[in-house]
Amino acid sequence: QVQLVESGGGLVQPEGSLILSCAASADVFSRYTMGWYRQAPGKQRELVATIPIYLPITYADSVKGRFTISRDNANNTRYLHMISLKPEHTAVYYCNARRSTTKYWGQGTKVTFSS
């Protein structure tokens, strides 16, 4: 059973930064394509970044230059580094693992803005 646990969300000020974490059970990242998604209030869930096993990481156009992914293989964790955040980045951010038609989701971590 694949387990994904996101953390790191919270309250952030405009132009602030945040690092989200996705911790997985062992070997997940070597067997599944990983992804970060987000779901803003009243909107559909959308892809933020895809982290293939062997291929380069790809980012949605809307986050290029602002979001980056880093890997910690020793601790089975993937990080989403977010900078220059704006209120429109308010969302619940989810970690995803998929292989063929099989998908797993974490519980999500919420990013909200203070005025």
PDB file of C-alpha atoms in Angstrom:
ATOM      1  CA  GLN A   1       0.000   0.000   0.000  1.00  0.00           C
ATOM      2  CA  VAL A   2       1.366   3.383  -1.012  1.00  0.00           C
ATOM      3  CA  GLN A   3       1.193   6.093   1.624  1.00  0.00           C
ATOM      4  CA  LEU A   4       1.793   9.746   0.900  1.00  0.00           C
ATOM      5  CA  VAL A   5       1.900  12.394   3.597  1.00  0.00           C
ATOM      6  CA  GLU A   6       2.064  16.078   2.738  1.00  0.00           C
ATOM      7  CA  SER A   7       3.120  18.764   5.170  1.00  0.00           C
ATOM      8  CA  GLY A   8       4.408  22.300   5.243  1.00  0.00           C
ATOM      9  CA  GLY A   9       1.309  24.252   4.362  1.00  0.00           C
ATOM     10  CA  GLY A  10       0.155  27.218   6.373  1.00  0.00           C
ATOM     11  CA  LEU A  11      -0.369  30.914   6.370  1.00  0.00           C
ATOM     12  CA  VAL A  12       1.859  32.977   4.117  1.00  0.00           C
ATOM     13  CA  GLN A  13       2.100  36.644   3.210  1.00  0.00           C
ATOM     14  CA  PRO A  14       2.116  37.881  -0.388  1.00  0.00           C
ATOM     15  CA  GLU A  15       5.562  37.458  -1.992  1.00  0.00           C
ATOM     16  CA  GLY A  16       6.404  35.005   0.751  1.00  0.00           C
ATOM     17  CA  SER A  17       7.805  31.520   0.301  1.00  0.00           C
ATOM     18  CA  LEU A  18       6.945  28.069   1.513  1.00  0.00           C
ATOM     19  CA  ILE A  19       8.316  24.561   1.222  1.00  0.00           C
ATOM     20  CA  LEU A  20       5.883  21.670   1.049  1.00  0.00           C
ATOM     21  CA  SER A  21       6.934  18.100   1.716  1.00  0.00           C
ATOM     22  CA  CYS A  22       5.640  14.795   0.421  1.00  0.00           C
ATOM     23  CA  ALA A  23       6.879  11.824   2.400  1.00  0.00           C
ATOM     24  CA  ALA A  24       6.223   8.395   0.968  1.00  0.00           C
ATOM     25  CA  SER A  25       6.565   4.820   2.027  1.00  0.00           C
ATOM     26  CA  ALA A  26       9.779   3.161   0.928  1.00  0.00           C
ATOM     27  CA  ASP A  27      10.525   2.615  -2.771  1.00  0.00           C
ATOM     28  CA  VAL A  28       7.513   4.591  -3.963  1.00  0.00           C
ATOM     29  CA  PHE A  29       9.587   7.126  -5.840  1.00  0.00           C
ATOM     30  CA  SER A  30      11.496   4.411  -7.671  1.00  0.00           C
ATOM     31  CA  ARG A  31       8.307   2.736  -8.852  1.00  0.00           C
ATOM     32  CA  TYR A  32       5.810   5.518  -9.427  1.00  0.00           C
ATOM     33  CA  THR A  33       5.684   8.778 -11.282  1.00  0.00           C
ATOM     34  CA  MET A  34       5.120  11.485  -8.694  1.00  0.00           C
ATOM     35  CA  GLY A  35       3.197  14.673  -9.054  1.00  0.00           C
ATOM     36  CA  TRP A  36       2.201  17.754  -7.149  1.00  0.00           C
ATOM     37  CA  TYR A  37      -1.323  19.034  -7.705  1.00  0.00           C
ATOM     38  CA  ARG A  38      -3.363  21.828  -6.211  1.00  0.00           C
ATOM     39  CA  GLN A  39      -7.018  22.609  -5.828  1.00  0.00           C
ATOM     40  CA  ALA A  40      -8.048  26.187  -5.298  1.00  0.00           C
ATOM     41  CA  PRO A  41     -11.411  27.005  -3.707  1.00  0.00           C
ATOM     42  CA  GLY A  42     -14.205  26.394  -6.181  1.00  0.00           C
ATOM     43  CA  LYS A  43     -11.870  25.071  -8.860  1.00  0.00           C
ATOM     44  CA  GLN A  44     -10.818  21.706 -10.197  1.00  0.00           C
ATOM     45  CA  ARG A  45      -7.629  20.052  -9.121  1.00  0.00           C
ATOM     46  CA  GLU A  46      -4.764  20.920 -11.437  1.00  0.00           C
ATOM     47  CA  LEU A  47      -1.283  19.641 -12.079  1.00  0.00           C
ATOM     48  CA  VAL A  48       1.600  21.699 -10.704  1.00  0.00           C
ATOM     49  CA  ALA A  49       4.600  19.505 -11.482  1.00  0.00           C
ATOM     50  CA  THR A  50       5.386  15.977 -12.624  1.00  0.00           C
ATOM     51  CA  ILE A  51       8.351  14.059 -11.259  1.00  0.00           C
ATOM     52  CA  PRO A  52       9.051  11.000 -13.414  1.00  0.00           C
ATOM     53  CA  ILE A  53      11.329   8.244 -12.211  1.00  0.00           C
ATOM     54  CA  TYR A  54      14.037   8.818 -14.828  1.00  0.00           C
ATOM     55  CA  LEU A  55      12.959  11.758 -16.956  1.00  0.00           C
ATOM     56  CA  PRO A  56      13.323  15.452 -16.117  1.00  0.00           C
ATOM     57  CA  ILE A  57      10.808  17.197 -13.904  1.00  0.00           C
ATOM     58  CA  THR A  58       8.181  19.225 -15.732  1.00  0.00           C
ATOM     59  CA  TYR A  59       6.224  22.192 -14.413  1.00  0.00           C
ATOM     60  CA  ALA A  60       2.915  23.758 -15.326  1.00  0.00           C
ATOM     61  CA  ASP A  61       3.435  27.008 -17.204  1.00  0.00           C
ATOM     62  CA  SER A  62       1.687  28.913 -14.429  1.00  0.00           C
ATOM     63  CA  VAL A  63       4.361  28.014 -11.873  1.00  0.00           C
ATOM     64  CA  LYS A  64       7.548  28.003 -13.932  1.00  0.00           C
ATOM     65  CA  GLY A  65      10.180  30.172 -12.360  1.00  0.00           C
ATOM     66  CA  ARG A  66       8.303  30.268  -9.087  1.00  0.00           C
ATOM     67  CA  PHE A  67       8.020  26.607  -8.014  1.00  0.00           C
ATOM     68  CA  THR A  68      10.792  24.018  -7.994  1.00  0.00           C
ATOM     69  CA  ILE A  69      11.029  20.410  -6.911  1.00  0.00           C
ATOM     70  CA  SER A  70      13.832  18.839  -4.934  1.00  0.00           C
ATOM     71  CA  ARG A  71      14.370  15.194  -4.047  1.00  0.00           C
ATOM     72  CA  ASP A  72      15.588  13.549  -0.865  1.00  0.00           C
ATOM     73  CA  ASN A  73      15.867   9.907  -1.809  1.00  0.00           C
ATOM     74  CA  ALA A  74      17.408   8.857   1.491  1.00  0.00           C
ATOM     75  CA  ASN A  75      14.279  10.001   3.320  1.00  0.00           C
ATOM     76  CA  ASN A  76      11.760   9.139   0.585  1.00  0.00           C
ATOM     77  CA  THR A  77      10.649  12.745   0.393  1.00  0.00           C
ATOM     78  CA  ARG A  78       9.921  15.194  -2.388  1.00  0.00           C
ATOM     79  CA  TYR A  79       9.773  18.910  -1.746  1.00  0.00           C
ATOM     80  CA  LEU A  80       7.894  21.659  -3.508  1.00  0.00           C
ATOM     81  CA  HIS A  81       9.704  24.973  -3.072  1.00  0.00           C
ATOM     82  CA  MET A  82       7.442  27.929  -3.694  1.00  0.00           C
ATOM     83  CA  ILE A  83       8.584  31.550  -3.866  1.00  0.00           C
ATOM     84  CA  SER A  84       6.978  34.908  -4.630  1.00  0.00           C
ATOM     85  CA  LEU A  85       3.625  33.543  -3.623  1.00  0.00           C
ATOM     86  CA  LYS A  86       0.462  35.414  -4.432  1.00  0.00           C
ATOM     87  CA  PRO A  87      -3.101  35.124  -3.147  1.00  0.00           C
ATOM     88  CA  GLU A  88      -4.074  33.179  -6.276  1.00  0.00           C
ATOM     89  CA  HIS A  89      -1.789  30.401  -5.060  1.00  0.00           C
ATOM     90  CA  THR A  90      -4.193  29.724  -2.226  1.00  0.00           C
ATOM     91  CA  ALA A  91      -5.083  26.044  -2.524  1.00  0.00           C
ATOM     92  CA  VAL A  92      -4.829  22.634  -1.022  1.00  0.00           C
ATOM     93  CA  TYR A  93      -1.685  21.043  -2.421  1.00  0.00           C
ATOM     94  CA  TYR A  94      -1.639  17.304  -2.995  1.00  0.00           C
ATOM     95  CA  CYS A  95       1.027  14.743  -3.654  1.00  0.00           C
ATOM     96  CA  ASN A  96       0.225  12.007  -6.136  1.00  0.00           C
ATOM     97  CA  ALA A  97       1.821   8.720  -7.144  1.00  0.00           C
ATOM     98  CA  ARG A  98       0.732   6.962 -10.318  1.00  0.00           C
ATOM     99  CA  ARG A  99       1.669   3.993 -12.426  1.00  0.00           C
ATOM    100  CA  SER A 100      -0.464   3.036 -15.401  1.00  0.00           C
ATOM    101  CA  THR A 101      -4.065   3.426 -14.196  1.00  0.00           C
ATOM    102  CA  THR A 102      -3.209   3.167 -10.498  1.00  0.00           C
ATOM    103  CA  LYS A 103      -3.159   6.405  -8.522  1.00  0.00           C
ATOM    104  CA  TYR A 104      -2.599   7.293  -4.910  1.00  0.00           C
ATOM    105  CA  TRP A 105      -3.191  10.635  -3.197  1.00  0.00           C
ATOM    106  CA  GLY A 106      -2.074  12.190   0.007  1.00  0.00           C
ATOM    107  CA  GLN A 107      -4.451  14.041   2.286  1.00  0.00           C
ATOM    108  CA  GLY A 108      -3.249  17.439   1.106  1.00  0.00           C
ATOM    109  CA  THR A 109      -1.734  20.434   2.819  1.00  0.00           C
ATOM    110  CA  LYS A 110      -3.393  23.834   2.731  1.00  0.00           C
ATOM    111  CA  VAL A 111      -1.728  27.089   1.740  1.00  0.00           C
ATOM    112  CA  THR A 112      -3.584  30.253   2.667  1.00  0.00           C
ATOM    113  CA  PHE A 113      -2.718  33.934   2.616  1.00  0.00           C
ATOM    114  CA  SER A 114      -2.808  36.539   5.277  1.00  0.00           C
ATOM    115  CA  SER A 115      -3.820  40.029   4.221  1.00  0.00           C
TER     116      SER A 115
END
